[in-house]
Coordinates of C-alpha atoms in Angstrom, one line a residue:
Chain A
M1 CA -105.0 28.0 -156.9
L2 CA -106.1 26.5 -153.6
S3 CA -103.2 24.5 -152.4
E4 CA -103.2 22.8 -149.0
K5 CA -101.5 25.7 -147.4
N6 CA -103.7 28.3 -149.0
K7 CA -106.8 26.4 -147.9
E8 CA -105.5 26.5 -144.3
I9 CA -104.9 30.3 -144.7
F10 CA -108.4 30.7 -146.0
L11 CA -110.3 28.4 -143.6
G12 CA -108.3 28.9 -140.4
P13 CA -109.7 32.3 -139.5
I14 CA -113.3 31.1 -139.8
S15 CA -113.1 28.8 -136.8
K16 CA -109.8 27.8 -135.1
N17 CA -108.1 31.2 -135.5
N18 CA -111.2 33.4 -135.6
P19 CA -110.3 37.0 -135.2
V20 CA -113.3 37.8 -132.9
I21 CA -113.8 34.8 -130.7
V22 CA -110.2 33.5 -130.5
Q23 CA -108.0 36.5 -130.9
V24 CA -110.7 38.8 -129.4
L25 CA -110.0 41.6 -131.9
G26 CA -112.6 43.9 -133.4
I27 CA -114.9 43.6 -130.3
C28 CA -115.8 47.3 -130.3
S29 CA -117.6 47.2 -133.7
A30 CA -119.1 43.8 -132.8
L31 CA -120.9 45.6 -129.9
A32 CA -121.7 48.7 -131.8
V33 CA -123.4 47.6 -135.0
T34 CA -125.1 44.4 -134.1
A35 CA -128.4 45.6 -132.7
Q36 CA -129.9 44.7 -136.1
M37 CA -128.9 42.3 -138.9
M38 CA -128.8 44.8 -141.8
P39 CA -126.1 47.1 -140.4
A40 CA -124.1 44.1 -139.2
L41 CA -124.2 42.6 -142.7
V42 CA -123.2 45.8 -144.4
M43 CA -120.4 46.3 -141.8
S44 CA -119.2 42.8 -142.4
L45 CA -119.1 43.3 -146.2
S46 CA -117.3 46.6 -145.8
L47 CA -114.7 45.2 -143.5
T48 CA -114.1 42.1 -145.6
A49 CA -113.6 44.3 -148.7
V50 CA -111.3 46.7 -147.0
L51 CA -109.3 43.9 -145.4
A52 CA -108.9 41.9 -148.6
F53 CA -107.7 44.8 -150.7
A54 CA -105.5 46.3 -148.0
N55 CA -103.9 43.0 -147.6
V56 CA -103.2 42.7 -151.4
I57 CA -101.9 46.3 -151.7
I58 CA -99.6 46.0 -148.7
S59 CA -98.4 42.7 -149.9
L60 CA -97.6 44.1 -153.3
M61 CA -95.6 46.9 -151.7
R62 CA -94.1 44.8 -148.9
N63 CA -90.6 44.8 -150.4
I64 CA -90.4 48.6 -151.0
I65 CA -91.9 49.8 -147.7
P66 CA -89.2 51.1 -145.4
N67 CA -89.6 49.3 -142.1
R68 CA -89.7 52.5 -140.0
I69 CA -92.7 54.0 -141.7
R70 CA -94.7 50.9 -142.4
I71 CA -97.5 51.8 -140.0
I72 CA -98.1 55.1 -141.7
V73 CA -98.1 53.5 -145.1
Q74 CA -100.6 50.9 -143.9
L75 CA -102.8 53.6 -142.4
V76 CA -102.8 55.5 -145.7
V77 CA -103.8 52.5 -147.7
V78 CA -106.5 51.5 -145.2
A79 CA -107.8 55.1 -144.9
A80 CA -108.1 55.4 -148.7
L81 CA -110.0 52.1 -149.0
V82 CA -112.3 53.1 -146.1
I83 CA -113.1 56.4 -147.8
I84 CA -114.0 54.5 -151.0
V85 CA -116.3 52.1 -149.1
D86 CA -117.9 55.0 -147.2
Q87 CA -118.6 56.9 -150.4
V88 CA -120.0 53.8 -152.1
L89 CA -122.3 53.2 -149.1
K90 CA -123.5 56.8 -149.1
A91 CA -124.3 56.5 -152.8
F92 CA -126.1 53.2 -152.9
A93 CA -127.2 52.4 -149.3
F94 CA -127.8 55.7 -147.7
E95 CA -130.2 54.6 -144.9
V96 CA -127.8 51.9 -143.7
S97 CA -124.8 54.2 -143.9
K98 CA -126.6 56.6 -141.6
Q99 CA -127.2 53.8 -139.1
L100 CA -123.6 52.8 -139.2
S101 CA -122.5 56.5 -138.9
V102 CA -119.0 56.7 -137.7
F103 CA -118.4 53.0 -137.5
V104 CA -117.5 52.7 -141.2
G105 CA -114.9 55.4 -140.7
L106 CA -113.6 53.6 -137.6
I107 CA -112.8 50.5 -139.7
I108 CA -109.4 52.3 -140.0
T109 CA -108.8 51.6 -136.4
N110 CA -110.2 48.1 -136.4
C111 CA -107.6 45.9 -134.7
I112 CA -108.2 43.0 -137.2
L113 CA -107.0 45.2 -140.0
M114 CA -103.7 46.3 -138.5
G115 CA -103.2 42.8 -137.1
R116 CA -103.5 41.1 -140.5
L117 CA -101.4 43.7 -142.3
E118 CA -98.6 43.4 -139.7
A119 CA -98.8 39.7 -139.2
F120 CA -99.5 38.4 -142.7
A121 CA -99.5 40.8 -145.6
L122 CA -96.0 42.2 -144.8
G123 CA -94.5 38.7 -145.1
N124 CA -96.6 37.0 -147.8
K125 CA -97.3 37.1 -151.5
P126 CA -100.5 38.9 -152.8
W127 CA -102.6 35.7 -153.5
P128 CA -102.3 34.2 -150.0
S129 CA -102.7 37.7 -148.5
F130 CA -105.9 38.1 -150.4
L131 CA -107.2 34.7 -149.1
D132 CA -106.1 35.6 -145.6
G133 CA -108.1 38.9 -145.9
I134 CA -111.2 37.2 -147.2
G135 CA -110.9 34.4 -144.6
N136 CA -110.6 36.8 -141.7
G137 CA -113.4 39.0 -143.1
I138 CA -115.7 35.9 -143.2
G139 CA -114.6 34.9 -139.7
Y140 CA -115.5 38.4 -138.5
S141 CA -118.8 38.4 -140.5
V142 CA -120.0 35.1 -139.2
I143 CA -119.7 36.1 -135.6
L144 CA -121.2 39.5 -136.2
L145 CA -124.2 38.0 -138.0
I146 CA -124.7 35.4 -135.2
I147 CA -124.7 38.1 -132.6
A148 CA -126.9 40.4 -134.6
F149 CA -129.4 37.6 -135.2
F150 CA -129.9 37.0 -131.6
R151 CA -130.0 40.6 -130.7
E152 CA -132.5 41.5 -133.4
F153 CA -134.6 38.4 -132.8
F154 CA -135.0 38.8 -129.1
G155 CA -134.7 42.6 -129.0
S156 CA -137.0 43.6 -131.8
G157 CA -138.7 40.3 -132.8
T158 CA -137.5 40.8 -136.4
V159 CA -134.8 39.4 -138.7
F160 CA -133.5 41.8 -141.4
G161 CA -136.3 44.1 -140.4
I162 CA -139.0 41.5 -141.2
Q163 CA -141.2 40.6 -138.2
V164 CA -140.8 36.9 -137.4
I165 CA -142.4 36.6 -134.0
P166 CA -146.2 36.5 -134.8
D167 CA -148.5 39.1 -133.4
A168 CA -150.4 36.4 -131.5
F169 CA -147.4 36.0 -129.2
Y170 CA -147.5 39.7 -128.3
E171 CA -151.2 39.4 -127.6
W172 CA -150.5 36.5 -125.2
G173 CA -148.2 38.8 -123.2
Y174 CA -144.8 38.2 -124.9
A175 CA -142.6 41.3 -124.8
N176 CA -139.4 42.2 -126.6
N177 CA -136.3 42.0 -124.4
G178 CA -134.9 45.5 -124.2
L179 CA -131.6 44.3 -122.8
F180 CA -130.7 42.8 -126.2
I181 CA -130.9 46.2 -127.8
L182 CA -128.3 47.5 -125.3
P183 CA -124.6 46.8 -126.1
P184 CA -123.8 44.7 -123.0
M185 CA -125.9 41.9 -124.3
A186 CA -123.6 41.7 -127.4
L187 CA -120.8 40.9 -125.0
I188 CA -122.8 38.2 -123.3
V189 CA -123.8 36.7 -126.6
A190 CA -120.2 36.8 -127.8
G191 CA -119.2 35.1 -124.6
C192 CA -121.8 32.3 -125.2
I193 CA -120.4 31.8 -128.7
I194 CA -116.9 31.5 -127.3
W195 CA -118.2 29.1 -124.7
I196 CA -119.8 26.8 -127.3
H197 CA -116.7 27.1 -129.6
R198 CA -114.4 26.0 -126.8
I199 CA -116.7 23.0 -126.0
K200 CA -116.5 22.0 -129.6
N201 CA -112.7 22.5 -129.7
P202 CA -111.4 21.0 -126.5
D203 CA -107.8 21.7 -127.6
M204 CA -108.5 25.5 -127.3
Q205 CA -109.5 25.2 -123.6
E206 CA -106.9 26.8 -121.3
Chain B
M1 CA -138.7 12.5 -88.2
K2 CA -137.6 9.0 -87.3
A3 CA -139.6 7.4 -90.1
L4 CA -138.2 9.9 -92.6
R5 CA -134.6 9.1 -91.4
N6 CA -135.3 5.4 -91.8
Y7 CA -136.8 5.8 -95.2
L8 CA -133.8 7.9 -96.4
D9 CA -131.4 5.2 -95.0
K10 CA -133.4 2.6 -96.8
I11 CA -133.2 4.2 -100.2
K12 CA -129.7 5.5 -99.8
P13 CA -127.8 2.5 -101.2
D14 CA -129.7 2.9 -104.5
F15 CA -128.1 6.3 -105.0
E16 CA -124.6 5.4 -103.8
H17 CA -121.8 4.2 -106.1
G18 CA -123.1 1.2 -108.0
G19 CA -126.7 1.7 -107.1
K20 CA -129.4 1.9 -109.7
Y21 CA -129.9 5.6 -109.4
E22 CA -126.2 6.3 -109.1
K23 CA -126.5 9.3 -111.5
L24 CA -128.9 11.1 -109.2
W25 CA -126.6 11.0 -106.2
S26 CA -126.1 14.8 -106.0
F27 CA -129.9 15.1 -106.0
F28 CA -130.3 12.7 -103.1
D29 CA -127.4 14.2 -101.2
G30 CA -128.9 17.6 -101.6
F31 CA -132.2 16.6 -100.0
E32 CA -130.6 14.5 -97.3
T33 CA -128.3 17.2 -96.0
F34 CA -131.1 19.7 -96.2
L35 CA -133.3 17.6 -94.0
F36 CA -130.7 16.3 -91.6
V37 CA -127.4 17.7 -90.3
P38 CA -124.9 15.5 -91.9
N39 CA -123.1 13.3 -89.3
S40 CA -119.8 13.0 -91.3
T41 CA -117.0 14.1 -89.1
S42 CA -113.8 15.9 -90.1
G43 CA -110.5 14.1 -90.2
R44 CA -108.4 13.4 -87.1
K45 CA -105.3 15.0 -88.4
G46 CA -104.6 18.7 -88.7
V47 CA -106.6 21.7 -87.5
Q48 CA -110.3 21.5 -88.4
I49 CA -113.1 23.8 -87.7
H50 CA -116.4 22.0 -87.5
D51 CA -119.8 23.5 -86.7
S52 CA -123.2 22.1 -87.1
V53 CA -124.3 25.5 -88.6
D54 CA -123.3 24.7 -92.1
S55 CA -124.4 26.8 -95.1
K56 CA -127.8 25.0 -95.4
R57 CA -128.6 26.0 -91.8
V58 CA -127.4 29.6 -92.5
M59 CA -129.6 29.9 -95.6
S60 CA -132.6 28.6 -93.6
I61 CA -132.1 31.4 -91.1
V62 CA -132.1 34.0 -93.8
V63 CA -135.2 32.6 -95.3
L64 CA -136.8 32.7 -91.8
A65 CA -135.8 36.3 -91.5
L66 CA -137.5 37.1 -94.8
I67 CA -140.8 35.6 -93.7
P68 CA -142.1 38.7 -91.8
A69 CA -141.5 41.0 -94.8
L70 CA -143.1 38.4 -97.1
L71 CA -146.2 38.1 -95.0
V72 CA -146.7 41.8 -94.7
G73 CA -146.0 42.1 -98.4
M74 CA -148.7 39.6 -99.2
Y75 CA -151.1 41.4 -97.0
N76 CA -150.2 44.7 -98.6
V77 CA -150.8 43.3 -102.1
G78 CA -154.3 42.4 -101.1
Y79 CA -154.8 45.7 -99.2
Q80 CA -153.8 47.8 -102.2
H81 CA -155.9 45.6 -104.4
F82 CA -159.1 46.1 -102.5
L83 CA -158.3 49.8 -102.0
A84 CA -157.9 50.2 -105.8
I85 CA -161.2 48.6 -106.7
G86 CA -163.0 50.4 -103.9
E87 CA -164.2 47.4 -101.9
S88 CA -163.7 46.7 -98.3
A89 CA -162.5 43.3 -97.3
D90 CA -161.8 41.5 -94.0
F91 CA -158.4 40.7 -92.9
F92 CA -158.5 37.1 -94.1
S93 CA -159.6 37.8 -97.6
T94 CA -157.2 40.6 -98.0
F95 CA -154.3 38.4 -97.0
F96 CA -155.7 35.5 -99.1
Y97 CA -155.7 37.6 -102.2
G98 CA -152.1 38.6 -101.7
F99 CA -151.1 35.0 -100.9
L100 CA -152.7 33.9 -104.2
A101 CA -150.9 36.7 -106.1
V102 CA -147.5 36.1 -104.6
L103 CA -147.4 32.3 -104.3
P104 CA -147.0 31.6 -108.1
K105 CA -144.0 33.9 -108.2
I106 CA -142.3 32.0 -105.4
I107 CA -143.0 28.7 -107.1
V108 CA -141.7 29.9 -110.5
S109 CA -138.6 31.4 -109.0
Y110 CA -137.7 28.2 -107.0
A111 CA -138.6 25.8 -109.8
V112 CA -136.5 27.6 -112.4
G113 CA -133.6 28.4 -110.2
L114 CA -133.3 25.0 -108.4
G115 CA -134.0 23.2 -111.7
I116 CA -131.0 24.8 -113.3
E117 CA -128.8 24.3 -110.2
F118 CA -129.8 20.6 -109.9
A119 CA -129.2 20.1 -113.6
I120 CA -125.8 21.6 -113.5
A121 CA -124.9 19.7 -110.4
Q122 CA -125.8 16.5 -112.1
V123 CA -123.8 17.3 -115.3
K124 CA -120.7 18.4 -113.4
H125 CA -121.1 15.7 -110.7
H126 CA -121.0 18.3 -107.9
E127 CA -122.9 18.4 -104.7
I128 CA -126.0 20.5 -104.9
Q129 CA -125.2 23.9 -103.5
E130 CA -127.8 25.6 -101.3
G131 CA -127.2 29.2 -102.3
F132 CA -130.4 29.4 -104.3
L133 CA -132.6 28.8 -101.2
V134 CA -132.3 32.5 -100.3
S135 CA -132.1 33.9 -103.9
G136 CA -135.3 32.1 -104.8
M137 CA -137.1 33.7 -101.9
L138 CA -135.6 37.2 -102.6
I139 CA -136.5 37.2 -106.2
P140 CA -140.3 37.3 -105.8
M141 CA -140.0 39.9 -103.1
I142 CA -138.2 42.5 -105.1
V143 CA -140.5 42.5 -108.2
P144 CA -143.7 44.4 -108.7
V145 CA -146.8 42.3 -108.2
D146 CA -147.9 42.6 -111.9
T147 CA -144.6 41.2 -113.3
P148 CA -145.6 38.3 -115.6
L149 CA -144.4 34.8 -114.4
W150 CA -142.6 34.0 -117.6
M151 CA -140.5 37.1 -117.2
I152 CA -139.5 36.1 -113.7
A153 CA -138.6 32.6 -115.1
V154 CA -136.5 34.1 -117.9
A155 CA -134.7 36.5 -115.6
T156 CA -134.1 33.9 -112.9
A157 CA -132.6 31.5 -115.5
F158 CA -130.4 34.3 -116.8
A159 CA -129.2 35.3 -113.4
V160 CA -128.5 31.7 -112.2
I161 CA -126.5 30.9 -115.4
F162 CA -124.7 34.1 -116.1
A163 CA -124.3 35.6 -112.6
K164 CA -123.6 32.4 -110.7
E165 CA -122.9 29.1 -112.5
I166 CA -120.4 30.7 -115.0
F167 CA -118.4 32.0 -112.1
G168 CA -118.3 28.6 -110.5
G169 CA -121.5 28.3 -108.5
T170 CA -122.5 29.2 -105.0
G171 CA -119.9 31.2 -103.2
M172 CA -118.0 32.2 -106.3
N173 CA -120.4 34.8 -107.7
I174 CA -119.3 38.4 -108.0
F175 CA -122.8 39.8 -108.1
N176 CA -125.8 39.2 -106.0
V177 CA -128.0 36.7 -107.9
A178 CA -131.3 38.1 -106.9
L179 CA -130.3 41.6 -107.8
I180 CA -129.1 40.5 -111.2
T181 CA -132.5 39.0 -111.8
R182 CA -134.1 42.3 -110.9
A183 CA -131.6 44.3 -113.0
F184 CA -132.3 42.0 -116.0
L185 CA -136.0 42.6 -115.6
F186 CA -135.5 46.3 -115.2
F187 CA -133.4 46.7 -118.3
A188 CA -135.1 44.1 -120.5
Y189 CA -138.8 44.9 -119.7
P190 CA -138.8 48.4 -118.4
S191 CA -142.5 48.9 -118.9
K192 CA -143.3 46.0 -116.6
M193 CA -140.8 47.0 -113.9
S194 CA -141.6 50.7 -113.4
G195 CA -144.3 53.2 -114.0
D196 CA -147.9 53.5 -112.8
S197 CA -149.5 50.3 -113.7
V198 CA -147.4 47.4 -112.3
F199 CA -147.3 47.9 -108.6
I200 CA -151.0 47.3 -108.0
R201 CA -153.0 44.3 -109.3
T202 CA -156.6 44.9 -110.1
E203 CA -157.4 41.7 -111.9
S204 CA -158.8 38.7 -110.0
M205 CA -156.5 35.9 -108.9
F206 CA -158.0 32.5 -109.8
G207 CA -161.4 34.0 -109.7
F208 CA -160.9 35.7 -106.3
G209 CA -161.2 39.5 -106.0
G210 CA -160.9 41.6 -109.1
G211 CA -162.7 44.7 -110.3
Q212 CA -162.6 48.0 -111.9
P213 CA -160.2 50.6 -110.4
V214 CA -162.0 53.5 -108.7
E215 CA -162.0 57.0 -110.0
G216 CA -158.8 58.9 -109.5
F217 CA -156.8 55.7 -109.1
S218 CA -153.1 56.0 -109.7
G219 CA -150.7 53.1 -109.2
A220 CA -147.5 55.3 -109.0
T221 CA -145.1 54.6 -106.1
P222 CA -144.3 57.3 -103.6
L223 CA -140.7 57.4 -105.0
S224 CA -141.9 58.2 -108.4
Y225 CA -144.0 61.1 -107.0
A226 CA -140.9 62.3 -105.2
A227 CA -138.8 62.1 -108.3
A228 CA -141.4 64.2 -110.1
G229 CA -141.3 66.7 -107.2
K230 CA -144.9 66.1 -106.1
D231 CA -146.4 65.4 -102.7
L232 CA -146.6 61.7 -101.6
V233 CA -150.0 60.3 -102.0
G234 CA -151.4 56.8 -102.0
I235 CA -153.3 55.1 -104.8
T236 CA -156.6 56.9 -104.1
G237 CA -155.0 60.3 -103.5
E238 CA -154.8 60.1 -99.7
P239 CA -151.5 61.6 -98.3
I240 CA -148.8 59.2 -97.1
S241 CA -147.3 59.9 -93.7
W242 CA -144.0 58.7 -92.4
W243 CA -145.8 56.0 -90.4
D244 CA -147.4 54.7 -93.5
S245 CA -144.1 54.3 -95.2
F246 CA -142.7 52.7 -92.1
L247 CA -145.5 50.2 -91.6
G248 CA -145.6 49.5 -95.4
L249 CA -149.2 49.8 -96.6
I250 CA -148.0 51.8 -99.7
P251 CA -147.5 50.8 -103.3
G252 CA -144.2 49.2 -104.1
S253 CA -142.5 45.9 -104.9
I254 CA -143.9 43.0 -103.0
G255 CA -141.6 42.5 -100.0
E256 CA -139.9 45.8 -99.6
T257 CA -142.6 48.2 -98.5
S258 CA -142.7 47.5 -94.8
T259 CA -139.6 48.8 -93.0
L260 CA -141.0 47.4 -89.7
A261 CA -141.1 43.8 -91.0
I262 CA -137.7 44.2 -92.6
L263 CA -136.3 45.4 -89.2
I264 CA -137.8 42.3 -87.5
G265 CA -135.9 40.2 -90.1
A266 CA -132.8 42.3 -89.4
L267 CA -133.1 41.5 -85.7
I268 CA -133.2 37.7 -86.5
L269 CA -130.2 38.0 -88.7
L270 CA -128.2 40.0 -86.2
A271 CA -129.2 37.9 -83.2
T272 CA -128.1 34.7 -85.0
G273 CA -124.9 36.4 -86.2
V274 CA -125.7 35.5 -89.9
A275 CA -125.5 39.1 -91.3
S276 CA -122.9 41.6 -90.6
W277 CA -124.1 44.5 -88.3
R278 CA -121.2 46.6 -89.7
I279 CA -122.5 46.5 -93.2
M280 CA -126.1 47.1 -92.1
L281 CA -125.3 50.0 -89.8
S282 CA -123.1 51.7 -92.4
V283 CA -125.6 51.4 -95.2
F284 CA -128.2 53.1 -93.1
A285 CA -125.6 55.7 -91.9
G286 CA -124.5 56.4 -95.5
G287 CA -128.0 56.7 -96.7
A288 CA -129.2 58.9 -93.9
I289 CA -126.2 61.3 -94.1
M290 CA -126.5 61.6 -97.9
A291 CA -130.3 62.0 -97.7
Q292 CA -130.0 64.8 -95.1
I293 CA -127.3 66.6 -97.2
V294 CA -129.5 66.4 -100.3
Y295 CA -132.6 67.5 -98.3
M296 CA -130.9 70.5 -96.8
A297 CA -129.4 71.5 -100.1
G298 CA -132.9 71.5 -101.6
G299 CA -132.2 68.6 -104.0
S300 CA -135.1 66.5 -102.8
T301 CA -138.4 67.0 -100.9
L302 CA -137.8 63.9 -98.8
D303 CA -135.8 64.1 -95.6
M304 CA -133.7 61.2 -94.3
G305 CA -136.6 59.5 -92.5
Y306 CA -138.6 59.1 -95.7
Q307 CA -135.6 58.2 -97.9
I308 CA -134.7 55.3 -95.6
T309 CA -138.2 53.9 -95.2
L310 CA -139.5 54.4 -98.8
G311 CA -138.7 52.0 -101.7
G312 CA -136.2 49.2 -101.5
F313 CA -133.6 51.0 -99.4
A314 CA -134.2 49.1 -96.1
F315 CA -134.6 45.8 -97.9
A316 CA -131.3 46.3 -99.8
A317 CA -129.5 47.3 -96.6
V318 CA -130.7 44.3 -94.6
F319 CA -130.9 41.5 -97.1
M320 CA -128.8 42.5 -100.2
A321 CA -125.8 44.4 -99.0
T322 CA -125.1 41.9 -96.2
D323 CA -124.7 39.0 -98.7
P324 CA -121.4 37.5 -97.4
V325 CA -120.3 36.2 -100.8
T326 CA -120.5 39.5 -102.7
G327 CA -119.7 41.9 -99.9
C328 CA -116.5 42.9 -98.2
R329 CA -114.7 40.4 -95.9
T330 CA -112.5 42.8 -93.8
N331 CA -114.1 44.8 -91.0
I332 CA -112.9 48.1 -92.2
G333 CA -113.9 47.2 -95.7
K334 CA -117.4 46.4 -94.5
Y335 CA -117.8 50.0 -93.2
I336 CA -116.6 51.5 -96.4
Y337 CA -118.6 49.1 -98.6
G338 CA -121.8 49.7 -96.7
F339 CA -121.4 53.5 -96.4
L340 CA -120.9 53.8 -100.1
I341 CA -123.9 51.7 -100.9
G342 CA -126.1 54.1 -98.8
V343 CA -124.6 57.2 -100.4
I344 CA -124.8 55.9 -104.0
A345 CA -128.3 54.7 -103.5
I346 CA -129.5 58.1 -102.5
I347 CA -127.5 59.9 -105.2
I348 CA -129.0 57.7 -108.0
R349 CA -132.5 58.1 -106.5
V350 CA -132.3 61.9 -106.3
F351 CA -130.2 62.9 -109.3
N352 CA -131.2 60.4 -111.9
L353 CA -134.8 60.9 -112.7
G354 CA -134.9 57.9 -115.0
Y355 CA -134.3 55.6 -112.0
P356 CA -136.6 56.5 -109.1
E357 CA -135.0 53.8 -107.0
G358 CA -131.2 53.5 -106.7
A359 CA -130.7 50.8 -104.1
M360 CA -130.4 47.9 -106.6
L361 CA -127.8 49.7 -108.8
A362 CA -125.9 50.9 -105.8
V363 CA -125.5 47.4 -104.4
L364 CA -124.5 45.9 -107.7
L365 CA -122.0 48.7 -108.3
M366 CA -120.4 48.2 -104.9
N367 CA -120.3 44.4 -105.5
I368 CA -117.8 45.1 -108.2
F369 CA -115.6 47.2 -105.8
A370 CA -115.8 44.9 -102.8
P371 CA -112.7 42.9 -103.7
L372 CA -110.8 46.1 -104.4
I373 CA -111.7 47.6 -101.1
D374 CA -110.6 44.4 -99.3
F375 CA -107.4 44.4 -101.2
Y376 CA -106.4 47.9 -100.1
V377 CA -107.5 47.2 -96.5
V378 CA -105.3 44.2 -96.3
D379 CA -102.5 45.9 -98.1
A380 CA -102.6 48.9 -95.7
N381 CA -102.5 46.5 -92.8
I382 CA -99.5 44.7 -94.2
K383 CA -97.7 48.1 -94.7
R384 CA -98.5 49.2 -91.2
R385 CA -97.1 46.1 -89.6
L386 CA -94.0 46.1 -91.9
K387 CA -93.4 49.6 -90.7
R388 CA -93.7 48.6 -87.1
A389 CA -91.4 45.6 -87.6
N390 CA -88.8 47.7 -89.4
A391 CA -88.9 50.6 -87.0

């Protein structure tokens, strides 16, 4: 089930081969949906689900897809999955799906998806592909949630919409930092995560 | 002086390699070279340029040039305060109130900024760089008087780490550190950086002054009146003439209201050759031309005289745009760089009603383009000379 190789496939993308902070893919959505924890969490789950199943489906079809039209086939598979996810969100989490607006639809163009399909699913069996999808999804989710935590904590004083900075602080003159609500701060927080990650992993320093 | 030198010589071995405070060498070195011109000489071989005016001396001159604007700014803080609460005060207590209001900001800015610089120098075993001497003085001068101290501390820490140390410290930064501090404050805490209530302080400072604002009091700056298309009035409704805006007894950020004091600083900078007259001249030229065009086209009620003396335009032209690290290096580039700062500052001011003042954003924007301008100026020069050589 989890051989040594599969373990590496599953755990690699969480740190050493992280799609966001090492390969620098999927940055656009990391900036767009991280102003609060809740949309970031839903986005992470959506992307992980789409990525895992797209990887499996493409991996199952890898021997019959003609090489020339493989991108189109991948897009069709991903688009179908994204529409399913989008409909599920609209049915069961309408408020969050309104906040995420087009970004669920834009999962289709997320660089992580095409990257994993091209680089992994087309050349590997379904089970490792599934693990690869889940692993990359978790790697993406971890970074998104860290960024969203800092942005929501400093920008709104809340975590998952629950106020964590006590009212007394505001009475003493504390104020929420509006810059954290704006997308540029997501880039700076992501930069800080990369900074700490490189300090912890000296072999990744250039 | 002699006693100080002797004392430094006496404790020096403790900080040198093998001494008991070896780890604090950069700290000691920073203080020693700040107090005394270092007597180390350059090597005998090769071509060396050596001048006693090192960067610590240059920074000190800039700080000196800032003093007139700072003093007038302090006086103005007190003047506006007593005007707002409807009391008359003599010259000394007016100045003293402003001094009490501004001093904590200077201390916070220097303590946070230098603290981070010293800590990073210790960690990286570098010499302490002197760039923050000027930034630390600029930061309190470009914020409204009612900005809370902790916000200044947060913004200063952000700017020093993310605008300076990340790029490699003094001399390597892309953006002007003081302006990044202000931009951070402006976007992070907009309610504390603009509007009607932050430019005048009515509370007491350490029990000195303080009172209720008089009837009809409004703390809006002249530029926000102009942005709203109204006549310029002071805080108690009296009209503001051009001379008021030139002398600086109007609401505004601490150090930038008095164009006269800024011009005295400009003279010091130009006489000592520290700042580039090309940049300064072209910023004023760009701003004046653009302001006049906008005025004649009916886009603004302010003509070029007002546009240049109001708000932070003159301060940005003299102290921000001329920063040698973030500005252009080539002479032609300096004209282009300065001119565009002036033009963009007025465009933002007039056409973006959300930002009554555009000088900060104009300088930051042109900071990005400075290396590009230099690149094309040098490139054009190479092409011209190649053409001549091949002709």
